[in-house]
């Protein structure tokens, strides 16, 4: 009865079901070409690894250049608010986003599909490593499919809580009163599943590496959350529910 | 002369200088408590690892509960736009964000410090694993400090291009015409450095694990980019520059 787009806000965060990962087994590297190790600042080296995988054997260095020639040049246009207006807009945006909460109680009210399309299109404007846009957004409205997704997630989450996360992590989550039961995956009228693409495919079907894919997809998720939060507001009575931030 | 807040937009993406990582060597685990391995869906297991480190030895299970009692309960308030308004707002937000570009040519025009504060506060509303808020934003305006940062980044980026990234990655970046020279780090009036905190500290000084810290910080970056893009706009003539999306 209460949340509208928060239907999605909560769900989005929980459904980073990185499935593409499973389709992509191990890293391959040409023999005799071990990755060069640099000396200074080891964390930079570690950061570069991301979950990016290197497919030098499968890629053709010319493929990216070819596709570039087909891309139309779009002149950059820029506009600016006067300072007073910048200040007002930044303040209002902060206040609006500060009202967002990650919740476990979700409304079953419908949201127009055009709104879903727009927030996903907004997320797709995110920057990405080498402009690979390594994300796939899947919108699910069918109740049976939603329920199957819930079953898969609950099964995995139960293993997380009981085995994978360890006693400290489970203890840290106690104050948030979360568990592996996720009824709201049935309640929400729409689920947006977000997948990271560890690699893409070039025109000839060969694998194309997606650099910094996890960071890129997460940035897109941040923009998606902002877009969802932008679409609501107009007073409405509702119950005070316990606050949870994922 | 041209970009305003894009001063920051471009820089923000480039300056995820994950320094906290360096301060945090290896993982520790209590003897006789190896992390339980589950059977199904290996990528879930891999995803849980994130760059999260487990510090069971150093943590006290009661610490989080103590801090919870000191937190004031804030009733959740929710409002909703009518569908027509939701649609209009989602469309406008997408169109505004679709004008954002990741650029290498940056204006030296000043931005009010209150605007910087507001966009960072907006980013800080992002969800995070177990609500750990594992981010630190550092605002740099001093020209000497900016220049030192540029030197460190260029030094590391040169090693990236010449050694760490490998020939395929460097080739893939050719179409974007990027290299390790980053003059705009001197030009921009403000740099926002974004750090992920691999761990925090409890009241008693013990380490507190930050779950999913990289994903959480990246989501906050997405909201930061959206906030920066929200603060500008009002027609102004400027040169057409080549488009780059990081």
CSV table of C-alpha atoms in Angstrom, one decimal:
chain,number,residue,atom,x,y,z
A,1,UNK,CA,0.0,0.0,0.0
A,2,UNK,CA,2.8,2.4,0.7
A,3,UNK,CA,5.9,2.4,-1.4
A,4,UNK,CA,5.7,3.1,-5.1
A,5,UNK,CA,8.9,3.3,-6.9
A,6,UNK,CA,10.6,2.1,-3.7
A,7,UNK,CA,9.0,-1.1,-5.0
A,8,UNK,CA,12.0,-1.1,-7.2
A,9,UNK,CA,14.5,0.8,-5.1
A,10,UNK,CA,14.8,-2.0,-2.6
A,11,UNK,CA,14.6,-4.8,-5.1
A,12,UNK,CA,17.2,-3.3,-7.4
A,13,UNK,CA,19.9,-3.4,-4.8
A,14,UNK,CA,19.1,-7.0,-3.9
A,15,UNK,CA,19.0,-8.4,-7.3
A,16,UNK,CA,22.5,-7.9,-8.6
A,17,UNK,CA,22.5,-11.5,-9.5
A,18,UNK,CA,25.7,-11.6,-11.4
A,19,UNK,CA,24.8,-14.5,-13.7
A,20,UNK,CA,27.0,-13.6,-16.6
A,21,UNK,CA,29.8,-14.6,-14.3
A,22,UNK,CA,28.8,-18.2,-14.3
A,23,UNK,CA,28.9,-18.3,-18.1
A,24,UNK,CA,32.5,-17.2,-18.1
A,25,UNK,CA,34.8,-19.8,-16.5
A,26,UNK,CA,38.4,-18.8,-16.2
A,27,UNK,CA,40.9,-16.4,-17.6
A,28,UNK,CA,42.9,-17.2,-20.7
A,29,UNK,CA,46.3,-15.7,-21.5
A,30,UNK,CA,48.6,-16.3,-24.3
A,31,UNK,CA,51.6,-18.5,-23.3
A,32,UNK,CA,54.8,-16.5,-22.8
A,33,UNK,CA,52.8,-13.4,-22.1
A,34,UNK,CA,52.4,-13.2,-18.3
A,35,UNK,CA,50.8,-10.0,-17.1
A,36,UNK,CA,53.6,-7.5,-16.4
A,37,UNK,CA,53.9,-6.7,-12.7
A,38,UNK,CA,54.8,-3.2,-11.7
A,39,UNK,CA,56.6,-2.3,-8.6
A,40,UNK,CA,55.0,0.7,-7.0
A,41,UNK,CA,51.6,0.9,-5.2
A,42,UNK,CA,50.3,-2.6,-5.2
A,43,UNK,CA,46.7,-1.6,-4.6
A,44,UNK,CA,46.6,0.1,-8.0
A,45,UNK,CA,47.7,-3.2,-9.6
A,46,UNK,CA,45.0,-5.0,-7.6
A,47,UNK,CA,42.4,-2.5,-8.6
A,48,UNK,CA,43.1,-2.9,-12.3
A,49,UNK,CA,42.2,-6.5,-12.0
A,50,UNK,CA,38.6,-5.7,-11.0
A,51,UNK,CA,36.8,-8.8,-12.2
A,52,UNK,CA,38.0,-7.9,-15.6
A,53,UNK,CA,39.2,-10.9,-17.6
A,54,UNK,CA,41.8,-10.7,-20.3
A,55,UNK,CA,41.0,-12.5,-23.5
A,56,UNK,CA,43.9,-11.7,-25.7
A,57,UNK,CA,43.7,-14.9,-27.6
A,58,UNK,CA,40.2,-14.4,-28.7
A,59,UNK,CA,40.2,-10.7,-29.5
A,60,UNK,CA,41.2,-8.9,-32.6
A,61,UNK,CA,42.9,-5.6,-32.0
A,62,UNK,CA,41.2,-4.0,-35.1
A,63,UNK,CA,37.6,-4.7,-34.1
A,64,UNK,CA,37.0,-1.7,-31.9
A,65,UNK,CA,38.5,0.6,-34.5
A,66,UNK,CA,36.1,-0.6,-37.1
A,67,UNK,CA,33.0,0.0,-35.0
A,68,UNK,CA,34.2,3.5,-34.2
A,69,UNK,CA,34.0,4.6,-37.9
A,70,UNK,CA,30.3,3.8,-37.9
A,71,UNK,CA,29.5,6.0,-34.9
A,72,UNK,CA,28.0,9.4,-35.7
A,73,UNK,CA,29.7,12.4,-34.1
A,74,UNK,CA,27.4,14.1,-31.7
A,75,UNK,CA,28.6,17.7,-30.8
A,76,UNK,CA,28.8,18.3,-27.1
A,77,UNK,CA,26.4,20.9,-25.8
A,78,UNK,CA,26.7,22.4,-22.4
A,79,UNK,CA,24.6,24.8,-20.4
A,80,UNK,CA,25.0,26.2,-16.9
A,81,UNK,CA,22.7,27.5,-14.2
A,82,UNK,CA,23.7,30.7,-12.4
A,83,UNK,CA,25.2,30.0,-9.0
A,84,UNK,CA,22.1,30.7,-7.0
A,85,UNK,CA,20.1,28.2,-9.1
A,86,UNK,CA,22.9,25.6,-8.9
A,87,UNK,CA,22.8,25.9,-5.1
A,88,UNK,CA,19.0,25.6,-5.0
A,89,UNK,CA,19.0,22.6,-7.3
A,90,UNK,CA,21.8,20.8,-5.5
A,91,UNK,CA,20.0,21.4,-2.2
A,92,UNK,CA,16.7,20.1,-3.5
A,93,UNK,CA,18.3,17.0,-5.0
A,94,UNK,CA,20.0,16.1,-1.8
A,95,UNK,CA,16.9,16.6,0.2
A,96,UNK,CA,14.9,14.4,-2.2
A,97,UNK,CA,17.5,11.6,-2.2
A,98,UNK,CA,17.9,11.8,1.5
A,99,UNK,CA,14.3,10.6,1.8
A,100,UNK,CA,15.1,7.3,0.0
A,101,UNK,CA,15.2,4.2,2.2
A,102,UNK,CA,16.0,0.6,1.5
A,103,UNK,CA,13.0,-1.2,2.7
A,104,UNK,CA,11.7,-4.8,3.0
A,105,UNK,CA,8.0,-3.8,2.9
A,106,UNK,CA,7.0,-3.0,-0.6
A,107,UNK,CA,3.8,-1.8,-2.3
A,108,UNK,CA,2.0,-3.8,-4.9
A,109,UNK,CA,0.8,-0.6,-6.8
A,110,UNK,CA,1.5,-0.7,-10.5
A,111,UNK,CA,4.1,1.6,-12.1
A,112,UNK,CA,3.7,2.6,-15.8
A,113,UNK,CA,6.1,0.7,-18.0
A,114,UNK,CA,7.3,4.0,-19.6
A,115,UNK,CA,8.6,5.1,-16.2
A,116,UNK,CA,10.5,1.8,-15.9
A,117,UNK,CA,11.9,2.4,-19.4
A,118,UNK,CA,13.0,5.9,-18.5
A,119,UNK,CA,14.8,5.1,-15.3
A,120,UNK,CA,16.7,2.2,-17.1
A,121,UNK,CA,17.6,4.6,-19.9
A,122,UNK,CA,18.9,7.1,-17.3
A,123,UNK,CA,21.0,4.3,-15.7
A,124,UNK,CA,22.4,3.5,-19.2
A,125,UNK,CA,23.9,7.0,-19.4
A,126,UNK,CA,26.5,5.9,-16.8
A,127,UNK,CA,30.2,6.0,-17.6
A,128,UNK,CA,31.9,2.7,-18.1
A,129,UNK,CA,35.4,1.3,-18.6
A,130,UNK,CA,36.4,2.0,-22.2
A,131,UNK,CA,32.7,2.8,-22.8
A,132,UNK,CA,31.8,-0.9,-22.9
A,133,UNK,CA,28.4,-0.4,-21.2
A,134,UNK,CA,28.7,-3.8,-19.5
A,135,UNK,CA,25.2,-4.0,-18.2
A,136,UNK,CA,21.9,-5.8,-19.0
A,137,UNK,CA,18.6,-4.8,-17.3
A,138,UNK,CA,15.8,-7.3,-17.3
A,139,UNK,CA,12.3,-6.2,-16.3
A,140,UNK,CA,10.1,-9.0,-14.9
A,141,UNK,CA,6.4,-8.5,-14.4
A,142,UNK,CA,5.1,-12.1,-14.7
A,143,UNK,CA,4.0,-13.4,-11.3
A,144,UNK,CA,5.3,-16.9,-11.9
A,145,UNK,CA,8.7,-15.7,-13.1
A,146,UNK,CA,8.9,-13.4,-10.1
A,147,UNK,CA,8.2,-16.3,-7.8
A,148,UNK,CA,10.8,-18.5,-9.4
A,149,UNK,CA,13.3,-15.7,-9.0
A,150,UNK,CA,12.3,-15.4,-5.3
A,151,UNK,CA,12.9,-19.1,-4.8
A,152,UNK,CA,16.4,-19.0,-6.4
A,153,UNK,CA,17.4,-16.0,-4.3
A,154,UNK,CA,16.0,-17.3,-1.1
A,155,UNK,CA,17.8,-20.6,-1.6
A,156,UNK,CA,21.1,-18.8,-2.2
A,157,UNK,CA,20.5,-16.4,0.6
A,158,UNK,CA,19.8,-19.1,3.1
A,159,UNK,CA,23.2,-20.7,2.2
A,160,UNK,CA,24.7,-17.2,2.6
A,161,UNK,CA,23.4,-16.7,6.1
A,162,UNK,CA,24.0,-20.2,7.3
A,163,UNK,CA,27.3,-21.0,5.7
A,164,UNK,CA,29.0,-18.4,3.4
A,165,UNK,CA,28.9,-15.2,5.4
A,166,UNK,CA,30.3,-16.4,8.7
A,167,UNK,CA,29.1,-15.6,12.2
A,168,UNK,CA,30.4,-12.1,12.4
A,169,UNK,CA,28.7,-10.9,9.2
A,170,UNK,CA,25.4,-12.5,10.3
A,171,UNK,CA,25.7,-10.8,13.7
A,172,UNK,CA,26.4,-7.5,12.0
A,173,UNK,CA,23.1,-7.8,10.1
A,174,UNK,CA,21.0,-8.5,13.2
A,175,UNK,CA,20.4,-4.8,13.9
A,176,UNK,CA,18.9,-4.5,10.4
A,177,UNK,CA,16.6,-7.5,11.1
A,178,UNK,CA,17.1,-9.0,7.7
A,179,UNK,CA,17.0,-12.6,6.8
A,180,UNK,CA,16.7,-14.8,3.7
A,181,UNK,CA,12.9,-14.6,3.4
A,182,UNK,CA,12.0,-12.1,0.7
A,183,UNK,CA,8.3,-11.9,0.3
A,184,UNK,CA,8.5,-8.6,-1.4
A,185,UNK,CA,9.8,-10.2,-4.5
A,186,UNK,CA,6.3,-11.6,-5.0
A,187,UNK,CA,4.6,-8.3,-3.8
A,188,UNK,CA,6.5,-5.9,-6.0
A,189,UNK,CA,4.7,-5.4,-9.4
A,190,UNK,CA,8.0,-5.1,-11.2
A,191,UNK,CA,11.5,-6.5,-10.6
A,192,UNK,CA,14.5,-5.0,-12.4
A,193,UNK,CA,17.3,-7.6,-12.5
A,194,UNK,CA,20.7,-6.1,-13.2
A,195,UNK,CA,23.4,-8.2,-14.7
A,196,UNK,CA,27.1,-7.3,-15.2
A,197,UNK,CA,28.6,-8.5,-18.5
A,198,UNK,CA,32.1,-9.8,-17.8
A,199,UNK,CA,32.6,-9.7,-21.5
A,200,UNK,CA,30.7,-8.8,-24.6
A,201,UNK,CA,30.9,-10.0,-28.2
A,202,UNK,CA,32.4,-8.3,-31.3
A,203,UNK,CA,30.6,-8.3,-34.6
A,204,UNK,CA,32.4,-11.5,-35.6
A,205,UNK,CA,31.2,-13.3,-32.5
A,206,UNK,CA,34.6,-13.1,-30.7
A,207,UNK,CA,34.7,-12.2,-27.0
A,208,UNK,CA,35.4,-8.5,-26.1
A,209,UNK,CA,36.7,-7.7,-22.7
A,210,UNK,CA,34.7,-5.4,-20.4
A,211,UNK,CA,37.1,-3.5,-18.2
A,212,UNK,CA,36.0,-2.5,-14.7
A,213,UNK,CA,32.6,-4.1,-15.3
A,214,UNK,CA,31.6,-4.4,-11.7
A,215,UNK,CA,32.4,-0.8,-10.9
A,216,UNK,CA,30.7,0.4,-14.1
A,217,UNK,CA,27.5,-1.5,-13.4
A,218,UNK,CA,27.4,-0.3,-9.8
A,219,UNK,CA,27.7,3.3,-10.9
A,220,UNK,CA,24.7,2.7,-13.3
A,221,UNK,CA,22.8,1.3,-10.3
A,222,UNK,CA,23.4,4.5,-8.4
A,223,UNK,CA,22.0,6.5,-11.2
A,224,UNK,CA,19.0,4.1,-11.4
A,225,UNK,CA,18.3,4.7,-7.7
A,226,UNK,CA,18.5,8.4,-8.2
A,227,UNK,CA,16.1,8.2,-11.2
A,228,UNK,CA,13.6,6.1,-9.2
A,229,UNK,CA,13.7,8.6,-6.4
A,230,UNK,CA,13.1,11.4,-8.8
A,231,UNK,CA,9.9,10.0,-10.2
A,232,UNK,CA,7.8,10.0,-7.0
A,233,UNK,CA,6.5,12.5,-4.4
A,234,UNK,CA,3.1,14.0,-3.6
A,235,UNK,CA,1.7,13.7,-0.1
A,236,UNK,CA,0.1,10.4,0.9
A,237,UNK,CA,-0.7,8.9,4.3
A,238,UNK,CA,1.1,5.7,5.2
A,239,UNK,CA,2.2,3.7,8.1
A,240,UNK,CA,5.5,4.4,9.8
A,241,UNK,CA,7.7,1.4,9.0
A,242,UNK,CA,11.1,0.5,10.4
A,243,UNK,CA,14.0,2.0,8.5
A,244,UNK,CA,16.4,-0.3,6.8
A,245,UNK,CA,19.2,0.8,4.6
A,246,UNK,CA,20.8,-2.0,2.5
B,1,UNK,CA,35.8,28.0,-20.5
B,2,UNK,CA,33.2,25.4,-21.2
B,3,UNK,CA,32.4,22.8,-18.6
B,4,UNK,CA,31.2,23.7,-15.2
B,5,UNK,CA,30.2,20.9,-13.0
B,6,UNK,CA,31.6,18.6,-15.6
B,7,UNK,CA,34.8,19.8,-14.1
B,8,UNK,CA,34.0,17.3,-11.5
B,9,UNK,CA,32.1,14.8,-13.5
B,10,UNK,CA,35.1,13.8,-15.4
B,11,UNK,CA,37.5,13.9,-12.5
B,12,UNK,CA,35.3,12.0,-10.1
B,13,UNK,CA,35.4,8.9,-12.4
B,14,UNK,CA,39.1,9.0,-12.7
B,15,UNK,CA,40.0,9.5,-9.1
B,16,UNK,CA,38.8,6.4,-7.5
B,17,UNK,CA,42.2,6.1,-6.0
B,18,UNK,CA,41.6,3.3,-3.7
B,19,UNK,CA,44.2,4.2,-1.1
B,20,UNK,CA,42.5,2.6,1.9
B,21,UNK,CA,43.4,-0.7,0.3
B,22,UNK,CA,47.0,-0.1,0.8
B,23,UNK,CA,46.6,0.3,4.5
B,24,UNK,CA,44.9,-3.1,4.8
B,25,UNK,CA,47.2,-6.0,4.1
B,26,UNK,CA,45.8,-9.4,4.3
B,27,UNK,CA,42.7,-11.3,5.5
B,28,UNK,CA,42.8,-12.9,9.0
B,29,UNK,CA,40.6,-15.7,10.1
B,30,UNK,CA,40.4,-17.5,13.4
B,31,UNK,CA,42.1,-20.9,13.3
B,32,UNK,CA,39.7,-23.8,13.0
B,33,UNK,CA,37.1,-21.6,11.4
B,34,UNK,CA,37.7,-21.9,7.6
B,35,UNK,CA,35.0,-20.2,5.6
B,36,UNK,CA,32.3,-22.7,4.8
B,37,UNK,CA,32.0,-23.5,1.1
B,38,UNK,CA,28.6,-24.1,-0.4
B,39,UNK,CA,27.9,-26.3,-3.3
B,40,UNK,CA,25.5,-24.5,-5.7
B,41,UNK,CA,26.1,-21.5,-8.0
B,42,UNK,CA,29.8,-20.7,-7.6
B,43,UNK,CA,29.5,-17.1,-8.8
B,44,UNK,CA,27.3,-16.3,-5.8
B,45,UNK,CA,30.1,-17.4,-3.6
B,46,UNK,CA,32.6,-15.4,-5.5
B,47,UNK,CA,30.4,-12.3,-5.4
B,48,UNK,CA,30.1,-12.5,-1.7
B,49,UNK,CA,33.9,-12.1,-1.4
B,50,UNK,CA,33.8,-8.7,-3.1
B,51,UNK,CA,37.0,-7.1,-1.7
B,52,UNK,CA,35.4,-7.6,1.7
B,53,UNK,CA,37.8,-8.8,4.3
B,54,UNK,CA,36.8,-10.8,7.3
B,55,UNK,CA,38.3,-9.7,10.6
B,56,UNK,CA,36.7,-12.1,13.0
B,57,UNK,CA,39.6,-12.0,15.4
B,58,UNK,CA,39.5,-8.3,15.8
B,59,UNK,CA,35.8,-7.7,16.0
B,60,UNK,CA,33.4,-7.9,18.9
B,61,UNK,CA,29.9,-9.2,18.0
B,62,UNK,CA,28.2,-6.8,20.5
B,63,UNK,CA,29.7,-3.6,19.1
B,64,UNK,CA,27.1,-3.0,16.4
B,65,UNK,CA,24.2,-3.7,18.7
B,66,UNK,CA,25.5,-1.1,21.2
B,67,UNK,CA,25.6,1.6,18.5
B,68,UNK,CA,22.1,0.7,17.3
B,69,UNK,CA,20.6,1.7,20.7
B,70,UNK,CA,21.9,5.2,20.3
B,71,UNK,CA,20.3,5.8,16.9
B,72,UNK,CA,17.1,7.8,16.9
B,73,UNK,CA,14.1,6.3,15.1
B,74,UNK,CA,13.2,8.3,12.1
B,75,UNK,CA,9.7,7.5,10.8
B,76,UNK,CA,9.6,6.7,7.1
B,77,UNK,CA,7.6,9.2,5.1
B,78,UNK,CA,6.6,8.5,1.6
B,79,UNK,CA,4.9,10.5,-1.1
B,80,UNK,CA,3.9,9.8,-4.7
B,81,UNK,CA,3.4,11.7,-7.9
B,82,UNK,CA,0.4,10.9,-10.1
B,83,UNK,CA,1.3,8.7,-13.0
B,84,UNK,CA,1.4,11.6,-15.5
B,85,UNK,CA,3.8,13.5,-13.4
B,86,UNK,CA,6.0,10.4,-12.7
B,87,UNK,CA,6.3,9.9,-16.5
B,88,UNK,CA,7.2,13.5,-17.1
B,89,UNK,CA,9.8,13.6,-14.3
B,90,UNK,CA,11.4,10.3,-15.4
B,91,UNK,CA,11.6,11.5,-19.0
B,92,UNK,CA,13.1,14.8,-18.0
B,93,UNK,CA,15.6,13.2,-15.7
B,94,UNK,CA,16.7,10.8,-18.4
B,95,UNK,CA,17.1,13.6,-21.0
B,96,UNK,CA,19.2,15.6,-18.5
B,97,UNK,CA,21.5,12.7,-17.6
B,98,UNK,CA,21.8,11.8,-21.3
B,99,UNK,CA,23.6,15.1,-21.8
B,100,UNK,CA,26.4,14.2,-19.4
B,101,UNK,CA,29.7,13.3,-21.0
B,102,UNK,CA,33.0,12.1,-19.6
B,103,UNK,CA,35.5,14.7,-20.9
B,104,UNK,CA,39.2,15.4,-20.9
B,105,UNK,CA,38.8,19.2,-21.4
B,106,UNK,CA,37.6,20.9,-18.3
B,107,UNK,CA,36.7,24.4,-17.3
B,108,UNK,CA,38.5,26.4,-14.7
B,109,UNK,CA,35.4,28.2,-13.6
B,110,UNK,CA,34.7,28.2,-9.9
B,111,UNK,CA,31.9,26.2,-8.3
B,112,UNK,CA,30.4,27.3,-5.0
B,113,UNK,CA,31.6,25.1,-2.1
B,114,UNK,CA,28.0,24.7,-0.9
B,115,UNK,CA,27.2,23.0,-4.2
B,116,UNK,CA,30.1,20.6,-3.7
B,117,UNK,CA,28.9,19.9,-0.2
B,118,UNK,CA,25.4,19.2,-1.4
B,119,UNK,CA,26.4,16.8,-4.2
B,120,UNK,CA,28.6,14.9,-1.7
B,121,UNK,CA,25.8,14.8,0.8
B,122,UNK,CA,23.5,13.4,-1.9
B,123,UNK,CA,26.1,10.7,-2.7
B,124,UNK,CA,26.2,9.8,1.0
B,125,UNK,CA,22.5,8.8,0.8
B,126,UNK,CA,23.5,5.7,-1.2
B,127,UNK,CA,22.7,2.3,0.2
B,128,UNK,CA,25.7,0.2,1.4
B,129,UNK,CA,26.4,-3.3,2.7
B,130,UNK,CA,25.0,-3.6,6.2
B,131,UNK,CA,24.7,0.2,6.2
B,132,UNK,CA,28.5,0.6,6.7
B,133,UNK,CA,28.7,3.7,4.5
B,134,UNK,CA,32.3,2.7,3.5
B,135,UNK,CA,33.2,5.9,1.7
B,136,UNK,CA,35.4,9.0,2.2
B,137,UNK,CA,35.1,12.1,0.0
B,138,UNK,CA,38.0,14.5,0.0
B,139,UNK,CA,37.6,17.9,-1.6
B,140,UNK,CA,40.9,19.4,-2.9
B,141,UNK,CA,41.1,23.1,-4.0
B,142,UNK,CA,44.8,23.9,-3.3
B,143,UNK,CA,46.7,24.2,-6.6
B,144,UNK,CA,49.9,22.6,-5.2
B,145,UNK,CA,48.0,19.6,-3.7
B,146,UNK,CA,46.1,19.2,-7.0
B,147,UNK,CA,49.4,19.2,-8.9
B,148,UNK,CA,50.9,16.6,-6.6
B,149,UNK,CA,47.8,14.4,-7.1
B,150,UNK,CA,48.2,14.8,-10.8
B,151,UNK,CA,51.8,13.7,-10.6
B,152,UNK,CA,51.0,10.6,-8.6
B,153,UNK,CA,48.1,9.6,-11.0
B,154,UNK,CA,50.2,10.2,-14.1
B,155,UNK,CA,53.0,8.2,-12.7
B,156,UNK,CA,50.7,5.2,-12.0
B,157,UNK,CA,48.8,5.6,-15.3
B,158,UNK,CA,52.0,5.5,-17.3
B,159,UNK,CA,52.8,2.2,-15.6
B,160,UNK,CA,49.2,1.1,-16.4
B,161,UNK,CA,49.5,1.9,-20.1
B,162,UNK,CA,53.0,0.6,-20.6
B,163,UNK,CA,52.9,-2.5,-18.3
B,164,UNK,CA,49.9,-3.4,-16.3
B,165,UNK,CA,47.0,-3.2,-18.8
B,166,UNK,CA,48.5,-5.3,-21.6
B,167,UNK,CA,48.4,-4.6,-25.4
B,168,UNK,CA,44.8,-5.4,-26.0
B,169,UNK,CA,43.4,-3.1,-23.3
B,170,UNK,CA,45.7,-0.2,-24.6
B,171,UNK,CA,44.5,-0.9,-28.1
B,172,UNK,CA,40.8,-0.8,-27.0
B,173,UNK,CA,41.4,2.6,-25.5
B,174,UNK,CA,42.9,4.0,-28.7
B,175,UNK,CA,39.5,5.0,-30.1
B,176,UNK,CA,38.9,7.1,-27.0
B,177,UNK,CA,42.2,8.9,-27.5
B,178,UNK,CA,43.1,8.7,-23.9
B,179,UNK,CA,46.6,8.5,-22.4
B,180,UNK,CA,48.3,9.0,-19.0
B,181,UNK,CA,48.6,12.8,-19.3
B,182,UNK,CA,45.9,14.5,-17.3
B,183,UNK,CA,46.3,18.3,-17.5
B,184,UNK,CA,42.7,18.8,-16.4
B,185,UNK,CA,43.7,17.8,-12.9
B,186,UNK,CA,45.5,21.1,-12.7
B,187,UNK,CA,42.7,23.0,-14.6
B,188,UNK,CA,39.7,21.9,-12.6
B,189,UNK,CA,39.0,24.2,-9.7
B,190,UNK,CA,38.0,21.3,-7.5
B,191,UNK,CA,38.9,17.7,-7.3
B,192,UNK,CA,36.7,15.2,-5.4
B,193,UNK,CA,38.7,12.2,-4.4
B,194,UNK,CA,36.7,9.2,-3.5
B,195,UNK,CA,38.1,6.5,-1.2
B,196,UNK,CA,36.6,3.2,-0.4
B,197,UNK,CA,37.1,2.1,3.2
B,198,UNK,CA,37.9,-1.7,3.2
B,199,UNK,CA,37.2,-1.5,7.0
B,200,UNK,CA,36.1,1.0,9.6
B,201,UNK,CA,36.7,1.3,13.3
B,202,UNK,CA,34.3,0.6,16.2
B,203,UNK,CA,34.2,2.9,19.2
B,204,UNK,CA,36.8,0.9,21.0
B,205,UNK,CA,39.3,1.2,18.1
B,206,UNK,CA,38.8,-2.3,16.8
B,207,UNK,CA,38.4,-3.0,13.1
B,208,UNK,CA,34.9,-3.2,11.7
B,209,UNK,CA,34.4,-5.1,8.4
B,210,UNK,CA,32.8,-3.2,5.5
B,211,UNK,CA,30.9,-5.6,3.4
B,212,UNK,CA,30.6,-5.1,-0.4
B,213,UNK,CA,32.6,-1.9,0.0
B,214,UNK,CA,33.6,-1.5,-3.7
B,215,UNK,CA,30.0,-1.9,-5.0
B,216,UNK,CA,28.7,0.4,-2.3
B,217,UNK,CA,31.1,3.2,-3.1
B,218,UNK,CA,30.5,2.8,-6.8
B,219,UNK,CA,26.8,3.2,-6.3
B,220,UNK,CA,27.5,6.4,-4.3
B,221,UNK,CA,29.6,7.6,-7.3
B,222,UNK,CA,26.6,7.1,-9.6
B,223,UNK,CA,24.5,9.3,-7.3
B,224,UNK,CA,27.3,11.8,-7.2
B,225,UNK,CA,27.4,12.0,-11.0
B,226,UNK,CA,23.6,12.4,-11.1
B,227,UNK,CA,23.7,15.2,-8.5
B,228,UNK,CA,26.4,17.0,-10.4
B,229,UNK,CA,24.4,16.8,-13.6
B,230,UNK,CA,21.4,18.1,-11.8
B,231,UNK,CA,23.1,21.3,-10.7
B,232,UNK,CA,23.8,22.8,-14.1
B,233,UNK,CA,22.0,24.0,-17.2
B,234,UNK,CA,21.1,27.4,-18.7
B,235,UNK,CA,22.1,28.1,-22.3
B,236,UNK,CA,25.7,29.1,-23.0
B,237,UNK,CA,27.7,29.1,-26.2
B,238,UNK,CA,30.7,26.9,-26.3
B,239,UNK,CA,33.0,25.0,-28.6
B,240,UNK,CA,32.1,21.6,-29.9
B,241,UNK,CA,34.5,19.2,-28.3
B,242,UNK,CA,35.2,15.6,-29.0
B,243,UNK,CA,33.0,13.2,-27.0
B,244,UNK,CA,34.6,10.8,-24.6
B,245,UNK,CA,32.7,8.5,-22.2
B,246,UNK,CA,34.9,7.0,-19.6
